[in-house]
XYZ file of C-alpha atoms in Angstrom:
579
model
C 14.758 5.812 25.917
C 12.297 4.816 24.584
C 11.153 5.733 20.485
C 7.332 6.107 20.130
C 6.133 4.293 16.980
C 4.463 7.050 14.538
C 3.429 6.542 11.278
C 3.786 9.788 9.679
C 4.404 10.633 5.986
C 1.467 8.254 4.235
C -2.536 9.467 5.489
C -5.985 8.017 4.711
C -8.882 8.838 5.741
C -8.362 12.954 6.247
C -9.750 15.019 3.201
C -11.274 18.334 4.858
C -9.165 21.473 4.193
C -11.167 22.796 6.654
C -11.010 20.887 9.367
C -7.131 20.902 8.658
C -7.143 24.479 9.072
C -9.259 23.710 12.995
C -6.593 21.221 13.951
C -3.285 23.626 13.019
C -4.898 26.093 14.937
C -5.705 25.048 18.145
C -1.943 25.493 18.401
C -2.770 29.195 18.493
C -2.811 30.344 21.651
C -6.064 32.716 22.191
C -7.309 31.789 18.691
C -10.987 31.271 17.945
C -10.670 27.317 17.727
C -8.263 27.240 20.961
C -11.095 29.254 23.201
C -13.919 26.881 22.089
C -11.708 24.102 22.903
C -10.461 25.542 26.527
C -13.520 27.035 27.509
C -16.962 24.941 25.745
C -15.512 21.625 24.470
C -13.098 20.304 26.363
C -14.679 21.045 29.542
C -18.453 19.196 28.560
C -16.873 16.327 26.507
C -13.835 14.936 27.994
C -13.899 13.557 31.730
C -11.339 14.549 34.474
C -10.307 10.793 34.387
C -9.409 10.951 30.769
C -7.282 14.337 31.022
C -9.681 17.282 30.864
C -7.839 19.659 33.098
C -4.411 18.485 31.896
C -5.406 19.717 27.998
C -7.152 22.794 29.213
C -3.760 23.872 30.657
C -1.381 22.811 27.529
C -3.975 24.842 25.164
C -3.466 27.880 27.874
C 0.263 28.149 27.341
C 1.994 30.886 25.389
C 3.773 28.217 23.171
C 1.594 25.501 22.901
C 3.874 21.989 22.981
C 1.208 18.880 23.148
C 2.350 15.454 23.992
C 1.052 13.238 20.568
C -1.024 10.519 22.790
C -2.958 14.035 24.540
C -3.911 15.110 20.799
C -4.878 11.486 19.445
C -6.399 10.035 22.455
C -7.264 6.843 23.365
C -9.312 3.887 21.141
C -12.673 2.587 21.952
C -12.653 1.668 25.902
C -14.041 -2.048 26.776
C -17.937 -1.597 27.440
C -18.503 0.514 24.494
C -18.572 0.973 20.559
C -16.934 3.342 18.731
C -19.999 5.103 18.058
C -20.704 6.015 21.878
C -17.070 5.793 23.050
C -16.012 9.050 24.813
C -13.900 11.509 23.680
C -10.750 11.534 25.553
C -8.365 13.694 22.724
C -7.895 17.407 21.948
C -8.284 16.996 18.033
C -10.959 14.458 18.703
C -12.786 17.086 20.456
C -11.697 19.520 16.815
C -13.524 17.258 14.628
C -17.193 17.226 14.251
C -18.495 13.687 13.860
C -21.922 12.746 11.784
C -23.985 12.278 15.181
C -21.719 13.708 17.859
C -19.610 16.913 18.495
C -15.995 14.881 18.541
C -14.599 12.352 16.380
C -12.829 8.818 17.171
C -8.805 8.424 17.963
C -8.642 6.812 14.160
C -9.814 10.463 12.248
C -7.639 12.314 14.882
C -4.547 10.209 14.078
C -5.269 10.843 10.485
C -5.331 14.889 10.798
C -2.155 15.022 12.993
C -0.610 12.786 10.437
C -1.602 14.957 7.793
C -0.091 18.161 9.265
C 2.951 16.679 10.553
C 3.619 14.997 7.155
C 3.416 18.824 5.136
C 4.892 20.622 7.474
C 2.301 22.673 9.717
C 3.242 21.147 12.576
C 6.728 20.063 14.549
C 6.939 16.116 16.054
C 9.331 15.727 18.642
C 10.166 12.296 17.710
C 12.559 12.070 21.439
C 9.713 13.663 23.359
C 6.389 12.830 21.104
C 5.335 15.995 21.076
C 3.499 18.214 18.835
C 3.793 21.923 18.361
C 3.370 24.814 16.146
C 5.936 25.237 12.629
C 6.330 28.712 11.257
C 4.429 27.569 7.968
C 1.609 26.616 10.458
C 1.676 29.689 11.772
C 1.451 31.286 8.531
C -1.574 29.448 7.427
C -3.462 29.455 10.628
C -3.471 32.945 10.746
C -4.159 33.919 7.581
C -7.616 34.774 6.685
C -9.967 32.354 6.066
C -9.976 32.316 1.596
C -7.158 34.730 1.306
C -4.309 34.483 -0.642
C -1.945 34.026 1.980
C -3.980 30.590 3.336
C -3.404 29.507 -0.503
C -0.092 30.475 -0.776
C 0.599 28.704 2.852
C -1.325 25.577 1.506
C 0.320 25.199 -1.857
C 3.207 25.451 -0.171
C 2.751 22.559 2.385
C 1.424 20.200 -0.086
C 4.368 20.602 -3.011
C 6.552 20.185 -0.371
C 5.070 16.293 0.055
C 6.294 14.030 -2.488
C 3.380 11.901 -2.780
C 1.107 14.968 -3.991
C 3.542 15.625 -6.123
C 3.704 11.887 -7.703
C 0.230 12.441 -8.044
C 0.449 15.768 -10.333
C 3.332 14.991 -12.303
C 1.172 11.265 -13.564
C -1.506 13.221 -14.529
C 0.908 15.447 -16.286
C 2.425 12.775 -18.692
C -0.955 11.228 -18.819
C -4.076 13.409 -18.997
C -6.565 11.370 -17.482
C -6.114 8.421 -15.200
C -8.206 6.692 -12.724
C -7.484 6.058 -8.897
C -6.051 2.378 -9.785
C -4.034 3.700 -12.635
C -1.978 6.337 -10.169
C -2.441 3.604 -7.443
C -0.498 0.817 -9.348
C 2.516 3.524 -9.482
C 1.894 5.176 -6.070
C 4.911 3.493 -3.110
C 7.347 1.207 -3.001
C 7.912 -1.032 -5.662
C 7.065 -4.955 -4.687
C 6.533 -3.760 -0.758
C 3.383 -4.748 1.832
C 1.983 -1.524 2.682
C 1.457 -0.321 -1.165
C -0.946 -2.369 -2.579
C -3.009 -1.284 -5.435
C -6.776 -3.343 -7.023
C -5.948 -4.255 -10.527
C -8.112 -2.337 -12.780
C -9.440 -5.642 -14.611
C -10.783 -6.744 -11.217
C -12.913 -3.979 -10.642
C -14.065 -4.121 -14.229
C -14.511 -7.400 -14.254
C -16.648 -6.952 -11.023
C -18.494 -4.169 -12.591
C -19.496 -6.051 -15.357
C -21.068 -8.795 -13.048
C -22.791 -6.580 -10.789
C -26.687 -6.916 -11.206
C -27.581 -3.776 -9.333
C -26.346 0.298 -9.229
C -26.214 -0.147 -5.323
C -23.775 -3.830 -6.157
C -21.838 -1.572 -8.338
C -21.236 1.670 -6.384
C -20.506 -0.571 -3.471
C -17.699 -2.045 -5.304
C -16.097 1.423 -6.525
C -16.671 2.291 -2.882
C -15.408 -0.347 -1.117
C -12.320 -2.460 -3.555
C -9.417 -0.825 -2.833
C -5.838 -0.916 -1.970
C -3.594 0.436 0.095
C -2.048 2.593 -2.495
C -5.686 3.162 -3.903
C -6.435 4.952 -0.571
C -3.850 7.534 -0.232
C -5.231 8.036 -3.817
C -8.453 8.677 -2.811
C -7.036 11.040 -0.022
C -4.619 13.091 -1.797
C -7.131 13.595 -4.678
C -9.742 15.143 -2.198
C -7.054 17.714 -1.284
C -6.277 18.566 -4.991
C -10.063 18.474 -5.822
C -10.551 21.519 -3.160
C -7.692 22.881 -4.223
C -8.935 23.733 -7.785
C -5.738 21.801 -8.698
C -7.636 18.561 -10.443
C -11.083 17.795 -11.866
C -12.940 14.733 -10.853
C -13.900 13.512 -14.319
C -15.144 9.443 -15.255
C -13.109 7.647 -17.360
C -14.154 4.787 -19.506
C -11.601 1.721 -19.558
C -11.178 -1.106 -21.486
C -9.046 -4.176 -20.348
C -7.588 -7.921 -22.055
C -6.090 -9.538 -19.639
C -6.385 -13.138 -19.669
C -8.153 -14.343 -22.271
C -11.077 -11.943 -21.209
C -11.661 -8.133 -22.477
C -13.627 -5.929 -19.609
C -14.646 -2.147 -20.638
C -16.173 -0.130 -18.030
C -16.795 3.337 -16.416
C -14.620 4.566 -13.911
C -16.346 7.432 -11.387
C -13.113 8.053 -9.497
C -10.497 9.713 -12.666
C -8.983 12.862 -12.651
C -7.128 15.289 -14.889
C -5.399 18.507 -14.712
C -7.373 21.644 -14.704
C -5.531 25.099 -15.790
C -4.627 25.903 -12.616
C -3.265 22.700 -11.830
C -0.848 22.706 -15.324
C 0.916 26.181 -13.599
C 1.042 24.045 -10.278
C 3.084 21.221 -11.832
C 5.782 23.711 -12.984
C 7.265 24.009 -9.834
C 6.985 20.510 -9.008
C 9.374 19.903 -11.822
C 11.396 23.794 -11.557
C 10.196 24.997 -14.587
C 11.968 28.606 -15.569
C 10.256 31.102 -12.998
C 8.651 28.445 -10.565
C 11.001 27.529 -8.350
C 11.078 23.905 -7.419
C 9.565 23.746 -3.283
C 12.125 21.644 -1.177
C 10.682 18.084 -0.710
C 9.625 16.915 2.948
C 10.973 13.610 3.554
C 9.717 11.647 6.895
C 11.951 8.772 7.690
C 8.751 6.744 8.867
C 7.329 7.413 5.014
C 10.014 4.911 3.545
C 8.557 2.205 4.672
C 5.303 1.120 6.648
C 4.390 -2.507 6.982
C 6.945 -4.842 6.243
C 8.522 -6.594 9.503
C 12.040 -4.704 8.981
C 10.901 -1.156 8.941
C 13.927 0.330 10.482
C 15.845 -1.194 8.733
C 14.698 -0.183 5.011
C 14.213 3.095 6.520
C 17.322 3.665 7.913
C 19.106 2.164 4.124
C 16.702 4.407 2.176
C 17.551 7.491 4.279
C 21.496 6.556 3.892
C 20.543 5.947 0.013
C 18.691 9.707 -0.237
C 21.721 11.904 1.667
C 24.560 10.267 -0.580
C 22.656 11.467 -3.553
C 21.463 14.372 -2.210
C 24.094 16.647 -3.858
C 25.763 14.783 -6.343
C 25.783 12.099 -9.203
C 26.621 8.322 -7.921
C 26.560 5.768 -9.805
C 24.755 2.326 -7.706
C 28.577 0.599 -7.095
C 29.269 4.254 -5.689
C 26.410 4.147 -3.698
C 26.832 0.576 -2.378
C 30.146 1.234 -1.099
C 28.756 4.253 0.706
C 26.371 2.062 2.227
C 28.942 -0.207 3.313
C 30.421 2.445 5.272
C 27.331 2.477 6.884
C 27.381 -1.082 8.112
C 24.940 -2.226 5.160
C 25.835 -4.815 2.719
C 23.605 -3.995 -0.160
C 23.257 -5.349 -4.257
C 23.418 -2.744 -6.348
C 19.830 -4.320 -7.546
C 18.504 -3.417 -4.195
C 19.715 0.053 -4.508
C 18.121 0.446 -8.291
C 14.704 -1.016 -7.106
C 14.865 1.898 -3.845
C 15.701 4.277 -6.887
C 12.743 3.713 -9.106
C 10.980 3.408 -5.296
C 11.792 7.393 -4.913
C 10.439 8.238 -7.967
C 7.492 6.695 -7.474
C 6.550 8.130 -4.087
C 7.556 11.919 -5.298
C 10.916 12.563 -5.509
C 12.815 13.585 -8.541
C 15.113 11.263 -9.322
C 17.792 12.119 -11.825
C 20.264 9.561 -14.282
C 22.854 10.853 -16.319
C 24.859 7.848 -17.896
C 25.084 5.228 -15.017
C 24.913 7.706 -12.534
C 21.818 9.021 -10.244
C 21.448 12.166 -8.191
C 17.623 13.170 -6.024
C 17.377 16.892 -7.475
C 15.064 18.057 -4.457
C 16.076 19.848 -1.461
C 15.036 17.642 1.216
C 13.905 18.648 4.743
C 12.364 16.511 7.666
C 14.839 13.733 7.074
C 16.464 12.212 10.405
C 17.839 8.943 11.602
C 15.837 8.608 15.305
C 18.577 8.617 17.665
C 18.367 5.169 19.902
C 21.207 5.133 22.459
C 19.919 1.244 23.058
C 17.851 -1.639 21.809
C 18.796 -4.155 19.340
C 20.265 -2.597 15.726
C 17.514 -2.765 12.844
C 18.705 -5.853 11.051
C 17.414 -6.714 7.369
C 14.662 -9.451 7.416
C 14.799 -12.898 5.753
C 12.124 -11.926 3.474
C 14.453 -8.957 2.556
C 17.178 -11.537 2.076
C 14.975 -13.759 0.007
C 13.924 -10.726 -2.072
C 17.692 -9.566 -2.530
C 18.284 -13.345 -4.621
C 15.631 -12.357 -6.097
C 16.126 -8.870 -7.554
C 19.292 -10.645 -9.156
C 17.777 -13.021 -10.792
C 14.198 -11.629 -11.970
C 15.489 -9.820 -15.350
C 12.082 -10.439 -16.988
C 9.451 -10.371 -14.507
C 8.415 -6.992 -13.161
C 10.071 -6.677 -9.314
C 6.910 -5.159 -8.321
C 5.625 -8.831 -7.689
C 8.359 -9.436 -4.982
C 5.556 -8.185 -2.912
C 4.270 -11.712 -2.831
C 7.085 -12.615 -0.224
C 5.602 -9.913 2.026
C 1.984 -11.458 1.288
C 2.568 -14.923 1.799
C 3.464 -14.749 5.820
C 0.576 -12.075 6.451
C -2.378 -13.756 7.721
C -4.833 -10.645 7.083
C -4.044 -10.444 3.361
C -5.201 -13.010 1.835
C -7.305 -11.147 -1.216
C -4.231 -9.239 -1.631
C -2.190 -12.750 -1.777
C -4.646 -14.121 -3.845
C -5.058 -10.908 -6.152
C -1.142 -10.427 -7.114
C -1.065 -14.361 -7.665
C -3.666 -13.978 -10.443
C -1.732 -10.860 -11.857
C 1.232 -12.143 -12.068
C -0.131 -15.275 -13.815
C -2.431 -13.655 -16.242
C -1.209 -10.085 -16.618
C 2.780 -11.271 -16.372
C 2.496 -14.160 -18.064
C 0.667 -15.770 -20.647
C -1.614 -18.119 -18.517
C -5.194 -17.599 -18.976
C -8.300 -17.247 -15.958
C -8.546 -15.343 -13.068
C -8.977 -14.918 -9.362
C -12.203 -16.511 -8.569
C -11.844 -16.374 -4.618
C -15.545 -16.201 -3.374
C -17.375 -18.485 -1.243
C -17.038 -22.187 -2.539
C -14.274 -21.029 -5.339
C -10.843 -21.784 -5.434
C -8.864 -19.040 -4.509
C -7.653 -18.981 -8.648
C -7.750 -20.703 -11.675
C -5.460 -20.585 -14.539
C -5.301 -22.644 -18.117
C -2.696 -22.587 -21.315
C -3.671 -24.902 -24.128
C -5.078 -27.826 -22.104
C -3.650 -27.611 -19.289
C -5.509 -26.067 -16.233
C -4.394 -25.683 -12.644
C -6.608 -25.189 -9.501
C -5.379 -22.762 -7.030
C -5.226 -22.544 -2.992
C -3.434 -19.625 -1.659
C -2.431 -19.215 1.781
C -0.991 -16.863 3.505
C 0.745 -17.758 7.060
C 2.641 -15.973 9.280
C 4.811 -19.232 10.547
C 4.189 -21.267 7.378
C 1.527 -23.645 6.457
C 0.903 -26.966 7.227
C -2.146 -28.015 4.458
C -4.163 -29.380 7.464
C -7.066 -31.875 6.319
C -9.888 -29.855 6.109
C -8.415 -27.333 3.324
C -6.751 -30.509 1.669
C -10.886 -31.783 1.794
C -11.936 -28.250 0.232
C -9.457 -28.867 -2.304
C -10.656 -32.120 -2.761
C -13.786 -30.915 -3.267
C -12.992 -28.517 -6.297
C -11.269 -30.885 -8.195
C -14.886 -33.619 -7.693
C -16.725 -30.552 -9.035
C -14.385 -30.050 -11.754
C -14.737 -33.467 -12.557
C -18.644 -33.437 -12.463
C -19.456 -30.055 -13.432
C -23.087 -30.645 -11.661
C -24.805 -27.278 -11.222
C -26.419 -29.151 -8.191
C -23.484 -29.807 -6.723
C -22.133 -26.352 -6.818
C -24.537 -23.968 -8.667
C -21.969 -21.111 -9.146
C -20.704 -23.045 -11.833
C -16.978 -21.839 -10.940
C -15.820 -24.335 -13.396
C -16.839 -22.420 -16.405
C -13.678 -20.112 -16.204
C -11.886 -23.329 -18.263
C -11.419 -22.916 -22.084
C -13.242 -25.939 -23.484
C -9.956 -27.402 -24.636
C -8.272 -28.186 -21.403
C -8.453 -31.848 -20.653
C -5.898 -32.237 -18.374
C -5.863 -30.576 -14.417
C -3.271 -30.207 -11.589
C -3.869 -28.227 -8.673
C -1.492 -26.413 -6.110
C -1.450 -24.899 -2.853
C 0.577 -21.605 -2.837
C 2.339 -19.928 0.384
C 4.736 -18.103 2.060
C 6.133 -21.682 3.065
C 5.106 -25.066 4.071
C 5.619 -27.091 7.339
C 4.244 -29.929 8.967
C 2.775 -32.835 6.893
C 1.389 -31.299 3.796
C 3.339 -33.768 1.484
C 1.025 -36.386 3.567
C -2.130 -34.319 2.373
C -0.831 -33.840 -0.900
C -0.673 -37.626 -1.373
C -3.765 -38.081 0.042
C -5.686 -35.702 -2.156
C -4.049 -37.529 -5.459
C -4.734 -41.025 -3.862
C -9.226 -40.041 -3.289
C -8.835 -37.867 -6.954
C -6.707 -39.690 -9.211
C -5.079 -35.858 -9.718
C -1.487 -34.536 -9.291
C -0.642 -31.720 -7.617
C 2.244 -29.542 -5.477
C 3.211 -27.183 -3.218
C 4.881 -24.024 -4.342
C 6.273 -20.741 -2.021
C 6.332 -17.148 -3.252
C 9.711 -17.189 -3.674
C 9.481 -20.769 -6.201
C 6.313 -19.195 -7.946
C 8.557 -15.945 -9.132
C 11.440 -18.113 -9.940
C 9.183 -20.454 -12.234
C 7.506 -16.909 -13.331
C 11.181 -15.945 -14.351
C 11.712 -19.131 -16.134
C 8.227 -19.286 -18.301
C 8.773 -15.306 -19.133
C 12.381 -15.528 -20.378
C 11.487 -18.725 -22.366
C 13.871 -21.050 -20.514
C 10.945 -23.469 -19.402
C 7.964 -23.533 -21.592
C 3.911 -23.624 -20.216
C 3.903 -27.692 -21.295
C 7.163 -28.463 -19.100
C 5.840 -25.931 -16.527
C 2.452 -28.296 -15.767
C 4.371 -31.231 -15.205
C 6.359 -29.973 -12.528
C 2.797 -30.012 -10.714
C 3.380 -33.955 -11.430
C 5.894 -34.392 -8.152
C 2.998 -34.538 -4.796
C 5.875 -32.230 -3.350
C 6.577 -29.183 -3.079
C 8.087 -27.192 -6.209
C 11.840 -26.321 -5.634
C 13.631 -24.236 -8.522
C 17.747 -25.002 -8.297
C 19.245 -21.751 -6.892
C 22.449 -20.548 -9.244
């Protein structure tokens, strides 16, 4: 049997109330939404072909049960665009587009993810179906601004941890912007929760010429983390929960100071301070159980399963009762998971920081919600979900990282994803800058290195590159780098008008540069020596997994920045001794 791979528990992209109330109630059978469906939509917009009879007869039933892939429906067809693909999904044919009566398969996944992941609607994960909950039923039928449709609602969303997360920041903190609660939003050091550094959109604000440059930038710069955000927010917002209110910011990070006006901050209103009481349990408000989706522990790292299925283990031991992380590892021994009790703090902190209340008493931990929604998928075949070697790598690691914040294990993930490169390239700079005490800053734009960094006069020129297999340095990017280091040398504005250069304190008088990676194959120490042979300058070749390790070294005070530059001296690549 086969599992079907859903990605419930974390949504973008779905703000309406709404058109959340249209979805949950198509499930009615007879309802207003369900006869427009059955009787005007479904018959003009979806074709026989793409299963127009088939939905009209699941929205006819007495207890509605709809596979997932009949709800969703298919992507964009080959011949067409997504703006004049067909519809060929029930809650496509729900939403109401800008320029046509249905929406894509993208803003339909997003809905059904939404009321799956608070609770309005019941996934079959052995049959991928969809159907009706009793809370659904509750708030579908309830009239349309009465108090039972808010009582249903406030309901749903306390019981998801993220929205939760989300009121108790604002809580301890008053007023915060959509990076701020991003940066502390997910899984700590983990693809799939990524989150803009404030400076960089300040930074970026402060160069923009135009309003249209800068409200493209506050629309656009985001992160993953930033986006769910953005989503939860707009829930809140129409809620009467938060207040949408601009926040100005100031910034040092290094060696430059950035101030600027944030559009997208929020704060508590009134009605959102008696919310938050029973997120927390507070004397009368009782605390609403927690819904907990075993896909929401993870999303995009290659061993899914397998951090799902530990974190799952990890909630249910303490569920009901203090454990102290030995306590817990042995537990998850029993399980058939060998596990540092590192691991299991880092998932800890992790469970706070997507929702769930997360108790210590001496060297002991207990999750004070009651949790619901929270099952291992049965698989009576198939290979066991086995722990990746970038989980591995990041296991050393959380051992021997005492000073440098573990949310930067993150760049192991990074460095073997081809499609994140600004992200690569972003937490780099941070950890450089905002970790350490290295000044400069992610230049990354057309005909810029990737980063540049200086302490005292020093300076090092950065390539980052982010493989899947590992990368090779072939000739051309060894040319590019080539290149930089000319300009560098020069500083022509005709050669490169953009003047990247100028990101150098006056005082530095002596450059390296380095290519940075998941990991390197092939020739590159052959390119390496090639580019100090045409330059005259030394450089290297360092991994993620190196670059924290030196980051751990410079931080606790071990190594110091001068020693640190001349291990750029070697044409090889950079290889801290393991303990």
């Amino acid at each position: 049997m086969t599992v079907a791979d859903r990605t419930f528990g974390w949504v973008q992209e779905a703000y309406t109330l709404d058109n959340l109330k249209n979805v949950v109630s198509a499930f009615v059978p007879d309802s207003k939404i369900n006869r427009i469906l059955r009787m005007d939509k479904i018959p003009r917009l979806i074709s026989e072909k793409d299963g127009r009879d088939e939905f009209i007869r699941e929205l006819s039933g007495e207890e509605i049960t709809i596979p997932y892939t009949h709800l969703k429906g298919k992507g964009t067809p080959v011949g067409y665009t997504r703006s004049n693909a067909p519809c060929s999904g029930i809650i496509q044919a729900v939403l109401p587009g800008q320029r046509k009566e249905y929406q894509s398969d993208w803003p339909a996944d997003s809905f059904l993810r939404w009321a799956v992941s608070i609770g309005f609607l019941h996934y079959s994960r052995t049959d991928d179906v969809c159907s009706l909950s009793p809370l659904g039923r509750q708030y579908a039928e309830a009239a349309e601004g009465s108090e039972e449709e808010a009582g249903a609602l406030k309901t749903a969303l306390l019981s998801y941890p993220p929205v939760c997360r989300v009121l108790s920041l604002l809580g301890e903190e008053g007023h915060l912007t959509k990076f701020e609660i991003g940066a502390r939003l997910g899984f700590i050091g983990e693809a799939g929760f990524t989150s803009i550094p404030q400076y960089m959109i300040l930074q970026g604000l402060a160069e923009a010429e135009t309003r249209e440059e800068r409200t493209k930038l506050l629309q656009d710069t985001e992160g993953t983390s930033d986006k769910y955000v953005r989503t939860i927010c707009s829930w809140l917002l129409q809620m009467g929960w938060i207040n949408k209110v601009a926040k100005e910011v100031t910034v040092s990070i290094g060696g430059l100071t950035c101030t600027g006006t944030i559009p997208q901050s929020y704060q508590l209103t009134l009605k959102g301070r008696t919310i938050l009481k029973h997120v927390t349990g507070v004397s009368r408000f009782p605390r609403i159980p927690k819904r907990v989706m075993w896909d929401m522990l993870a999303t995009k790292v290659a061993d899914r399963e397998y951090l799902r299925n530990r974190r799952t283990h990890i909630i249910k031991c303490l569920e009901g009762a203090y454990r102290s992380p030995l306590q817990v590892k042995e537990y998850l021994k029993g399980m058939g998971m060998e596990e540092e009790e590192e691991t299991i703090l880092d998932d800890l902190r992790s469970f706070e920081n997507i929702g769930l209340q997360v108790k210590k008493t001496g060297n002991t931990y207990r999750i004070m919600d009651e949790i619901t929604g929270l099952e291992l998928p049965f698989k009576s075949h198939g290979p066991v979900p086995v722990k990746s070697e970038v989980s591995l790598c990041k296991d050393y690691l959380r051992s021997h990282l005492n000073h440098v914040d573990h949310r930067y294990l993150i760049l192991l993930d990074l460095g073997f994803d081809g499609t994140s490169d600004r992200d690569y390239e972003i937490q780099t700079a941070q950890l450089l800058t905002g970790e350490l005490n290295f000044k400069g800053a992610r230049l990354g734009d057309t005909r810029k290195p990737d980063v540049c960094v200086y302490y005292g006069e020093d300076g090092l020129i950065i390539d980052n590159k982010a493989y899947g297999k590992g990368y090779s340095l072939p000739i051309k990017q060894a040319d590019e780098m080539y290149r930089y280091i000319e300009e560098n040398k020069e500083r022509n504005e005709k050669l490169n008008p953009n003047k990247w250069w100028e990101i150098f304190d006056k005082d530095v008088i002596h450059y390296h540069f380095a290519f940075v990676s998941g990991a390197f194959t092939g020739g590159f120490k052959e390119r390496l020596e090639n580019i100090r042979m045409r330059s005259g300058i030394y450089g290297a070749a360092v991994n993620s997994m190196n670059l924290l390790l030196m980051a751990e070294e410079l931080k606790s005070g071990r190594l110091d920045y001068k020693e640190c530059f001349k291990l750029f001296d070697c044409n090889d690549e950079i290889v801290l001794q393991r303990s």
